[in-house]
């Protein structure tokens, strides 16, 4: 093997290390700090917290509410193309705020902010275009970074809001990845929470997909589903059809 070939092989190996092993090492370094920030209502991409736990929690809440004859309204929020809308500058600010070391932040910044893409067509490839937002598809860092981003967005939007309590503790959300469930007693307060999510979500680069929002207005009287900020109804849906 010639010297040029050895250098080319070394460069190739370094690229493989940076793309595959680099993110894994970074994840091990920052995961615990991110876990310390995430709330108990966050179920996506976490050890020992999965889909069954999220749906089980919602089912227990719904059954308990019916047993004690208490008011409860639920709204299922869908963020539009959430993983593709993460604002990198905002993400870096959050990482700094939770105490991620500047060296690790710089590595994450290099992984994200140096990204570009080409589209392969029949007649060849398009010119290289820089990607300006979103988490990296297939990267092991993406799930925990998105969880952190989602946690900060939700906390900022809903701070001081919420009136549904279990054991004296206010529970106003159940979160699974990009899916968000709002829990509240009064429908007016539910609308206030949605309005605040829309306002703060835009600061984070996020938009709510209004067409896919579902609402169970009251467990005790009627189980009707409708869109907020739209007059069009979305049809009937039962509690356990949604909760699994």
PDB file of C-alpha atoms in Angstrom:
ATOM      1  CA  UNK A   1       0.000   0.000   0.000  1.00  0.00           C
ATOM      2  CA  UNK A   2       1.398   3.383  -1.005  1.00  0.00           C
ATOM      3  CA  UNK A   3       1.656   6.372   1.325  1.00  0.00           C
ATOM      4  CA  UNK A   4      -1.217   8.142  -0.477  1.00  0.00           C
ATOM      5  CA  UNK A   5      -3.430   5.080  -0.096  1.00  0.00           C
ATOM      6  CA  UNK A   6      -2.573   4.864   3.625  1.00  0.00           C
ATOM      7  CA  UNK A   7      -3.491   8.539   4.110  1.00  0.00           C
ATOM      8  CA  UNK A   8      -6.753   8.083   2.190  1.00  0.00           C
ATOM      9  CA  UNK A   9      -7.615   5.037   4.337  1.00  0.00           C
ATOM     10  CA  UNK A  10      -6.822   6.946   7.539  1.00  0.00           C
ATOM     11  CA  UNK A  11      -9.064   9.855   6.481  1.00  0.00           C
ATOM     12  CA  UNK A  12     -11.852   7.387   5.636  1.00  0.00           C
ATOM     13  CA  UNK A  13     -11.517   5.662   9.030  1.00  0.00           C
ATOM     14  CA  UNK A  14     -11.617   9.020  10.813  1.00  0.00           C
ATOM     15  CA  UNK A  15     -14.819   9.947   8.980  1.00  0.00           C
ATOM     16  CA  UNK A  16     -16.410   6.617   9.942  1.00  0.00           C
ATOM     17  CA  UNK A  17     -15.380   7.140  13.572  1.00  0.00           C
ATOM     18  CA  UNK A  18     -16.755  10.674  13.614  1.00  0.00           C
ATOM     19  CA  UNK A  19     -20.078   9.714  12.054  1.00  0.00           C
ATOM     20  CA  UNK A  20     -20.726   6.424  13.886  1.00  0.00           C
ATOM     21  CA  UNK A  21     -18.730   6.247  17.115  1.00  0.00           C
ATOM     22  CA  UNK A  22     -18.521   9.980  17.837  1.00  0.00           C
ATOM     23  CA  UNK A  23     -22.265  10.426  18.468  1.00  0.00           C
ATOM     24  CA  UNK A  24     -22.353   7.253  20.621  1.00  0.00           C
ATOM     25  CA  UNK A  25     -19.566   8.522  22.862  1.00  0.00           C
ATOM     26  CA  UNK A  26     -21.240  11.926  23.070  1.00  0.00           C
ATOM     27  CA  UNK A  27     -24.559  10.344  23.995  1.00  0.00           C
ATOM     28  CA  UNK A  28     -22.997   8.482  26.917  1.00  0.00           C
ATOM     29  CA  UNK A  29     -21.493  11.744  28.186  1.00  0.00           C
ATOM     30  CA  UNK A  30     -24.625  13.906  28.030  1.00  0.00           C
ATOM     31  CA  UNK A  31     -27.489  11.427  28.490  1.00  0.00           C
ATOM     32  CA  UNK A  32     -27.516  11.501  32.313  1.00  0.00           C
ATOM     33  CA  UNK A  33     -27.639  15.308  32.414  1.00  0.00           C
ATOM     34  CA  UNK A  34     -30.551  15.320  29.991  1.00  0.00           C
ATOM     35  CA  UNK A  35     -32.344  12.579  31.966  1.00  0.00           C
ATOM     36  CA  UNK A  36     -32.101  14.714  35.113  1.00  0.00           C
ATOM     37  CA  UNK A  37     -34.011  17.490  33.324  1.00  0.00           C
ATOM     38  CA  UNK A  38     -36.805  15.361  31.812  1.00  0.00           C
ATOM     39  CA  UNK A  39     -40.069  15.059  33.733  1.00  0.00           C
ATOM     40  CA  UNK A  40     -41.862  11.884  34.773  1.00  0.00           C
ATOM     41  CA  UNK A  41     -44.533  12.606  32.138  1.00  0.00           C
ATOM     42  CA  UNK A  42     -41.998  12.190  29.275  1.00  0.00           C
ATOM     43  CA  UNK A  43     -42.098   8.615  27.899  1.00  0.00           C
ATOM     44  CA  UNK A  44     -40.488   8.667  24.449  1.00  0.00           C
ATOM     45  CA  UNK A  45     -36.968   7.305  23.783  1.00  0.00           C
ATOM     46  CA  UNK A  46     -36.241   6.540  27.451  1.00  0.00           C
ATOM     47  CA  UNK A  47     -35.169   3.382  29.270  1.00  0.00           C
ATOM     48  CA  UNK A  48     -38.005   1.599  31.076  1.00  0.00           C
ATOM     49  CA  UNK A  49     -40.487   4.169  29.732  1.00  0.00           C
ATOM     50  CA  UNK A  50     -42.312   3.130  26.584  1.00  0.00           C
ATOM     51  CA  UNK A  51     -45.624   3.163  24.742  1.00  0.00           C
ATOM     52  CA  UNK A  52     -47.284   0.782  27.208  1.00  0.00           C
ATOM     53  CA  UNK A  53     -46.309   3.002  30.132  1.00  0.00           C
ATOM     54  CA  UNK A  54     -47.732   6.115  28.446  1.00  0.00           C
ATOM     55  CA  UNK A  55     -51.018   4.513  27.412  1.00  0.00           C
ATOM     56  CA  UNK A  56     -51.246   2.754  30.788  1.00  0.00           C
ATOM     57  CA  UNK A  57     -50.878   6.066  32.619  1.00  0.00           C
ATOM     58  CA  UNK A  58     -53.598   7.680  30.506  1.00  0.00           C
ATOM     59  CA  UNK A  59     -55.919   4.727  31.025  1.00  0.00           C
ATOM     60  CA  UNK A  60     -55.433   4.746  34.802  1.00  0.00           C
ATOM     61  CA  UNK A  61     -56.080   8.510  34.899  1.00  0.00           C
ATOM     62  CA  UNK A  62     -59.267   8.137  32.832  1.00  0.00           C
ATOM     63  CA  UNK A  63     -60.625   5.238  34.925  1.00  0.00           C
ATOM     64  CA  UNK A  64     -59.765   6.959  38.197  1.00  0.00           C
ATOM     65  CA  UNK A  65     -61.474  10.150  37.021  1.00  0.00           C
ATOM     66  CA  UNK A  66     -64.674   8.247  36.253  1.00  0.00           C
ATOM     67  CA  UNK A  67     -64.557   6.437  39.603  1.00  0.00           C
ATOM     68  CA  UNK A  68     -64.338   9.614  41.678  1.00  0.00           C
ATOM     69  CA  UNK A  69     -66.767  11.517  39.426  1.00  0.00           C
ATOM     70  CA  UNK A  70     -64.302  14.297  38.579  1.00  0.00           C
ATOM     71  CA  UNK A  71     -64.196  16.608  35.572  1.00  0.00           C
ATOM     72  CA  UNK A  72     -61.463  15.982  32.998  1.00  0.00           C
ATOM     73  CA  UNK A  73     -60.875  17.210  29.457  1.00  0.00           C
ATOM     74  CA  UNK A  74     -58.106  15.801  27.286  1.00  0.00           C
ATOM     75  CA  UNK A  75     -56.511  17.202  24.125  1.00  0.00           C
ATOM     76  CA  UNK A  76     -54.157  15.221  21.871  1.00  0.00           C
ATOM     77  CA  UNK A  77     -51.665  17.632  20.263  1.00  0.00           C
ATOM     78  CA  UNK A  78     -49.767  16.792  17.081  1.00  0.00           C
ATOM     79  CA  UNK A  79     -46.654  18.838  16.227  1.00  0.00           C
ATOM     80  CA  UNK A  80     -46.234  19.276  12.477  1.00  0.00           C
ATOM     81  CA  UNK A  81     -42.966  17.686  11.217  1.00  0.00           C
ATOM     82  CA  UNK A  82     -41.539  18.150  14.702  1.00  0.00           C
ATOM     83  CA  UNK A  83     -38.173  16.415  14.215  1.00  0.00           C
ATOM     84  CA  UNK A  84     -37.447  18.515  11.122  1.00  0.00           C
ATOM     85  CA  UNK A  85     -38.201  21.843  12.848  1.00  0.00           C
ATOM     86  CA  UNK A  86     -35.748  21.856  15.776  1.00  0.00           C
ATOM     87  CA  UNK A  87     -33.986  25.223  15.881  1.00  0.00           C
ATOM     88  CA  UNK A  88     -30.239  24.588  16.323  1.00  0.00           C
ATOM     89  CA  UNK A  89     -29.471  27.919  17.987  1.00  0.00           C
ATOM     90  CA  UNK A  90     -32.235  27.339  20.536  1.00  0.00           C
ATOM     91  CA  UNK A  91     -31.020  23.777  21.100  1.00  0.00           C
ATOM     92  CA  UNK A  92     -27.466  24.959  21.800  1.00  0.00           C
ATOM     93  CA  UNK A  93     -28.790  27.521  24.305  1.00  0.00           C
ATOM     94  CA  UNK A  94     -30.707  24.770  26.123  1.00  0.00           C
ATOM     95  CA  UNK A  95     -27.646  22.492  26.222  1.00  0.00           C
ATOM     96  CA  UNK A  96     -25.618  25.325  27.751  1.00  0.00           C
ATOM     97  CA  UNK A  97     -28.360  26.020  30.291  1.00  0.00           C
ATOM     98  CA  UNK A  98     -28.410  22.429  31.600  1.00  0.00           C
ATOM     99  CA  UNK A  99     -24.641  22.422  32.052  1.00  0.00           C
ATOM    100  CA  UNK A 100     -23.359  20.508  29.013  1.00  0.00           C
ATOM    101  CA  UNK A 101     -19.608  21.173  28.705  1.00  0.00           C
ATOM    102  CA  UNK A 102     -18.532  23.584  25.938  1.00  0.00           C
ATOM    103  CA  UNK A 103     -16.392  20.861  24.316  1.00  0.00           C
ATOM    104  CA  UNK A 104     -19.377  18.566  23.950  1.00  0.00           C
ATOM    105  CA  UNK A 105     -21.550  21.434  22.732  1.00  0.00           C
ATOM    106  CA  UNK A 106     -18.921  22.239  20.104  1.00  0.00           C
ATOM    107  CA  UNK A 107     -18.885  18.618  18.901  1.00  0.00           C
ATOM    108  CA  UNK A 108     -22.699  18.579  18.661  1.00  0.00           C
ATOM    109  CA  UNK A 109     -22.580  21.916  16.836  1.00  0.00           C
ATOM    110  CA  UNK A 110     -20.057  20.519  14.341  1.00  0.00           C
ATOM    111  CA  UNK A 111     -22.227  17.459  13.737  1.00  0.00           C
ATOM    112  CA  UNK A 112     -25.302  19.574  13.060  1.00  0.00           C
ATOM    113  CA  UNK A 113     -24.238  22.906  11.639  1.00  0.00           C
ATOM    114  CA  UNK A 114     -21.889  21.473   9.016  1.00  0.00           C
ATOM    115  CA  UNK A 115     -24.653  19.420   7.389  1.00  0.00           C
ATOM    116  CA  UNK A 116     -25.470  19.671   3.702  1.00  0.00           C
ATOM    117  CA  UNK A 117     -27.546  17.589   1.334  1.00  0.00           C
ATOM    118  CA  UNK A 118     -27.726  16.694  -2.346  1.00  0.00           C
ATOM    119  CA  UNK A 119     -30.667  15.206  -4.232  1.00  0.00           C
ATOM    120  CA  UNK A 120     -29.889  12.474  -6.729  1.00  0.00           C
ATOM    121  CA  UNK A 121     -31.970  12.728  -9.918  1.00  0.00           C
ATOM    122  CA  UNK A 122     -31.973  10.786 -13.177  1.00  0.00           C
ATOM    123  CA  UNK A 123     -29.839  13.443 -14.818  1.00  0.00           C
ATOM    124  CA  UNK A 124     -27.390  13.596 -11.885  1.00  0.00           C
ATOM    125  CA  UNK A 125     -27.078  15.276  -8.497  1.00  0.00           C
ATOM    126  CA  UNK A 126     -28.270  18.728  -7.526  1.00  0.00           C
ATOM    127  CA  UNK A 127     -25.889  21.256  -6.013  1.00  0.00           C
ATOM    128  CA  UNK A 128     -25.114  20.919  -2.303  1.00  0.00           C
ATOM    129  CA  UNK A 129     -27.605  22.727  -0.017  1.00  0.00           C
ATOM    130  CA  UNK A 130     -27.023  23.439   3.676  1.00  0.00           C
ATOM    131  CA  UNK A 131     -29.538  22.086   6.174  1.00  0.00           C
ATOM    132  CA  UNK A 132     -30.599  24.791   8.618  1.00  0.00           C
ATOM    133  CA  UNK A 133     -32.728  22.978  11.202  1.00  0.00           C
ATOM    134  CA  UNK A 134     -33.958  19.618  12.484  1.00  0.00           C
ATOM    135  CA  UNK A 135     -32.342  16.650  14.239  1.00  0.00           C
ATOM    136  CA  UNK A 136     -30.217  14.219  12.218  1.00  0.00           C
ATOM    137  CA  UNK A 137     -32.084  11.200  10.876  1.00  0.00           C
ATOM    138  CA  UNK A 138     -30.624   7.915  12.145  1.00  0.00           C
ATOM    139  CA  UNK A 139     -28.277   9.592  14.655  1.00  0.00           C
ATOM    140  CA  UNK A 140     -28.289   8.130  18.195  1.00  0.00           C
ATOM    141  CA  UNK A 141     -28.116  11.666  19.628  1.00  0.00           C
ATOM    142  CA  UNK A 142     -31.343  12.794  17.941  1.00  0.00           C
ATOM    143  CA  UNK A 143     -33.878  11.126  20.303  1.00  0.00           C
ATOM    144  CA  UNK A 144     -32.396  12.542  23.524  1.00  0.00           C
ATOM    145  CA  UNK A 145     -31.810  15.980  21.994  1.00  0.00           C
ATOM    146  CA  UNK A 146     -35.411  16.091  20.778  1.00  0.00           C
ATOM    147  CA  UNK A 147     -36.694  15.003  24.203  1.00  0.00           C
ATOM    148  CA  UNK A 148     -34.774  17.859  25.809  1.00  0.00           C
ATOM    149  CA  UNK A 149     -36.059  20.358  23.235  1.00  0.00           C
ATOM    150  CA  UNK A 150     -39.647  19.175  23.693  1.00  0.00           C
ATOM    151  CA  UNK A 151     -39.336  19.302  27.494  1.00  0.00           C
ATOM    152  CA  UNK A 152     -38.168  22.925  27.485  1.00  0.00           C
ATOM    153  CA  UNK A 153     -40.852  24.001  25.009  1.00  0.00           C
ATOM    154  CA  UNK A 154     -43.652  22.387  27.031  1.00  0.00           C
ATOM    155  CA  UNK A 155     -42.408  23.681  30.400  1.00  0.00           C
ATOM    156  CA  UNK A 156     -42.052  27.238  29.133  1.00  0.00           C
ATOM    157  CA  UNK A 157     -45.489  27.211  27.491  1.00  0.00           C
ATOM    158  CA  UNK A 158     -47.441  25.634  30.367  1.00  0.00           C
ATOM    159  CA  UNK A 159     -45.683  27.162  33.376  1.00  0.00           C
ATOM    160  CA  UNK A 160     -48.289  28.236  35.919  1.00  0.00           C
ATOM    161  CA  UNK A 161     -51.132  26.571  33.995  1.00  0.00           C
ATOM    162  CA  UNK A 162     -53.006  23.353  34.794  1.00  0.00           C
ATOM    163  CA  UNK A 163     -55.627  22.421  37.385  1.00  0.00           C
ATOM    164  CA  UNK A 164     -55.815  18.611  37.235  1.00  0.00           C
ATOM    165  CA  UNK A 165     -54.291  16.995  40.327  1.00  0.00           C
ATOM    166  CA  UNK A 166     -53.464  13.459  41.416  1.00  0.00           C
ATOM    167  CA  UNK A 167     -52.231  13.020  44.974  1.00  0.00           C
ATOM    168  CA  UNK A 168     -51.948  16.776  45.351  1.00  0.00           C
ATOM    169  CA  UNK A 169     -49.590  17.081  42.377  1.00  0.00           C
ATOM    170  CA  UNK A 170     -50.610  18.935  39.209  1.00  0.00           C
ATOM    171  CA  UNK A 171     -50.392  16.741  36.117  1.00  0.00           C
ATOM    172  CA  UNK A 172     -51.081  18.626  32.912  1.00  0.00           C
ATOM    173  CA  UNK A 173     -49.222  16.606  30.251  1.00  0.00           C
ATOM    174  CA  UNK A 174     -48.251  13.177  29.026  1.00  0.00           C
ATOM    175  CA  UNK A 175     -45.513  13.318  26.373  1.00  0.00           C
ATOM    176  CA  UNK A 176     -44.338  10.615  23.985  1.00  0.00           C
ATOM    177  CA  UNK A 177     -41.726  11.848  21.482  1.00  0.00           C
ATOM    178  CA  UNK A 178     -43.567  14.412  19.323  1.00  0.00           C
ATOM    179  CA  UNK A 179     -47.030  13.522  20.699  1.00  0.00           C
ATOM    180  CA  UNK A 180     -48.417  15.618  23.535  1.00  0.00           C
ATOM    181  CA  UNK A 181     -51.538  15.053  25.659  1.00  0.00           C
ATOM    182  CA  UNK A 182     -53.001  17.904  27.721  1.00  0.00           C
ATOM    183  CA  UNK A 183     -55.025  17.105  30.861  1.00  0.00           C
ATOM    184  CA  UNK A 184     -57.260  19.737  32.453  1.00  0.00           C
ATOM    185  CA  UNK A 185     -60.559  20.102  34.340  1.00  0.00           C
ATOM    186  CA  UNK A 186     -61.946  23.262  32.742  1.00  0.00           C
ATOM    187  CA  UNK A 187     -62.342  23.551  28.988  1.00  0.00           C
ATOM    188  CA  UNK A 188     -61.540  27.288  29.035  1.00  0.00           C
ATOM    189  CA  UNK A 189     -58.181  26.572  30.653  1.00  0.00           C
ATOM    190  CA  UNK A 190     -57.557  23.914  28.010  1.00  0.00           C
ATOM    191  CA  UNK A 191     -57.987  26.557  25.305  1.00  0.00           C
ATOM    192  CA  UNK A 192     -55.577  28.865  27.173  1.00  0.00           C
ATOM    193  CA  UNK A 193     -52.992  26.065  27.274  1.00  0.00           C
ATOM    194  CA  UNK A 194     -53.331  25.422  23.551  1.00  0.00           C
ATOM    195  CA  UNK A 195     -53.016  29.137  22.753  1.00  0.00           C
ATOM    196  CA  UNK A 196     -49.847  29.318  24.867  1.00  0.00           C
ATOM    197  CA  UNK A 197     -48.395  26.232  23.164  1.00  0.00           C
ATOM    198  CA  UNK A 198     -49.008  27.829  19.769  1.00  0.00           C
ATOM    199  CA  UNK A 199     -47.319  31.080  20.883  1.00  0.00           C
ATOM    200  CA  UNK A 200     -44.240  29.488  22.513  1.00  0.00           C
ATOM    201  CA  UNK A 201     -44.051  26.755  19.885  1.00  0.00           C
ATOM    202  CA  UNK A 202     -43.429  29.390  17.215  1.00  0.00           C
ATOM    203  CA  UNK A 203     -40.475  30.713  19.244  1.00  0.00           C
ATOM    204  CA  UNK A 204     -39.048  27.195  19.043  1.00  0.00           C
ATOM    205  CA  UNK A 205     -39.818  26.863  15.337  1.00  0.00           C
ATOM    206  CA  UNK A 206     -42.718  24.457  15.960  1.00  0.00           C
ATOM    207  CA  UNK A 207     -46.239  24.501  14.533  1.00  0.00           C
ATOM    208  CA  UNK A 208     -49.264  22.589  15.818  1.00  0.00           C
ATOM    209  CA  UNK A 209     -51.057  20.481  13.221  1.00  0.00           C
ATOM    210  CA  UNK A 210     -54.580  21.729  14.003  1.00  0.00           C
ATOM    211  CA  UNK A 211     -56.270  19.276  11.634  1.00  0.00           C
ATOM    212  CA  UNK A 212     -54.985  16.312  13.658  1.00  0.00           C
ATOM    213  CA  UNK A 213     -55.789  17.651  17.151  1.00  0.00           C
ATOM    214  CA  UNK A 214     -58.364  15.545  19.002  1.00  0.00           C
ATOM    215  CA  UNK A 215     -60.255  16.576  22.118  1.00  0.00           C
ATOM    216  CA  UNK A 216     -62.278  14.604  24.654  1.00  0.00           C
ATOM    217  CA  UNK A 217     -64.175  17.459  26.266  1.00  0.00           C
ATOM    218  CA  UNK A 218     -65.651  15.668  29.279  1.00  0.00           C
ATOM    219  CA  UNK A 219     -65.389  12.055  30.387  1.00  0.00           C
ATOM    220  CA  UNK A 220     -68.540  12.156  32.461  1.00  0.00           C
ATOM    221  CA  UNK A 221     -71.056  13.588  30.017  1.00  0.00           C
ATOM    222  CA  UNK A 222     -70.045  13.315  26.391  1.00  0.00           C
ATOM    223  CA  UNK A 223     -67.011  11.951  24.565  1.00  0.00           C
ATOM    224  CA  UNK A 224     -66.903  14.282  21.608  1.00  0.00           C
ATOM    225  CA  UNK A 225     -63.896  15.005  19.468  1.00  0.00           C
ATOM    226  CA  UNK A 226     -63.301  18.331  17.728  1.00  0.00           C
ATOM    227  CA  UNK A 227     -60.605  20.686  16.435  1.00  0.00           C
ATOM    228  CA  UNK A 228     -59.586  23.855  18.261  1.00  0.00           C
ATOM    229  CA  UNK A 229     -59.332  27.016  16.137  1.00  0.00           C
ATOM    230  CA  UNK A 230     -61.606  25.297  13.572  1.00  0.00           C
ATOM    231  CA  UNK A 231     -65.417  24.965  13.397  1.00  0.00           C
ATOM    232  CA  UNK A 232     -65.237  21.571  11.672  1.00  0.00           C
ATOM    233  CA  UNK A 233     -65.769  18.606  14.017  1.00  0.00           C
ATOM    234  CA  UNK A 234     -63.684  15.468  13.757  1.00  0.00           C
ATOM    235  CA  UNK A 235     -66.253  12.877  14.767  1.00  0.00           C
ATOM    236  CA  UNK A 236     -66.853  10.656  17.779  1.00  0.00           C
ATOM    237  CA  UNK A 237     -64.100   8.727  19.514  1.00  0.00           C
ATOM    238  CA  UNK A 238     -64.279   6.561  22.604  1.00  0.00           C
ATOM    239  CA  UNK A 239     -61.927   6.684  25.587  1.00  0.00           C
ATOM    240  CA  UNK A 240     -60.455   3.231  25.232  1.00  0.00           C
ATOM    241  CA  UNK A 241     -60.264   3.440  21.459  1.00  0.00           C
ATOM    242  CA  UNK A 242     -57.711   6.249  21.956  1.00  0.00           C
ATOM    243  CA  UNK A 243     -56.052   4.912  25.097  1.00  0.00           C
ATOM    244  CA  UNK A 244     -55.528   1.443  23.678  1.00  0.00           C
TER     245      UNK A 244
END
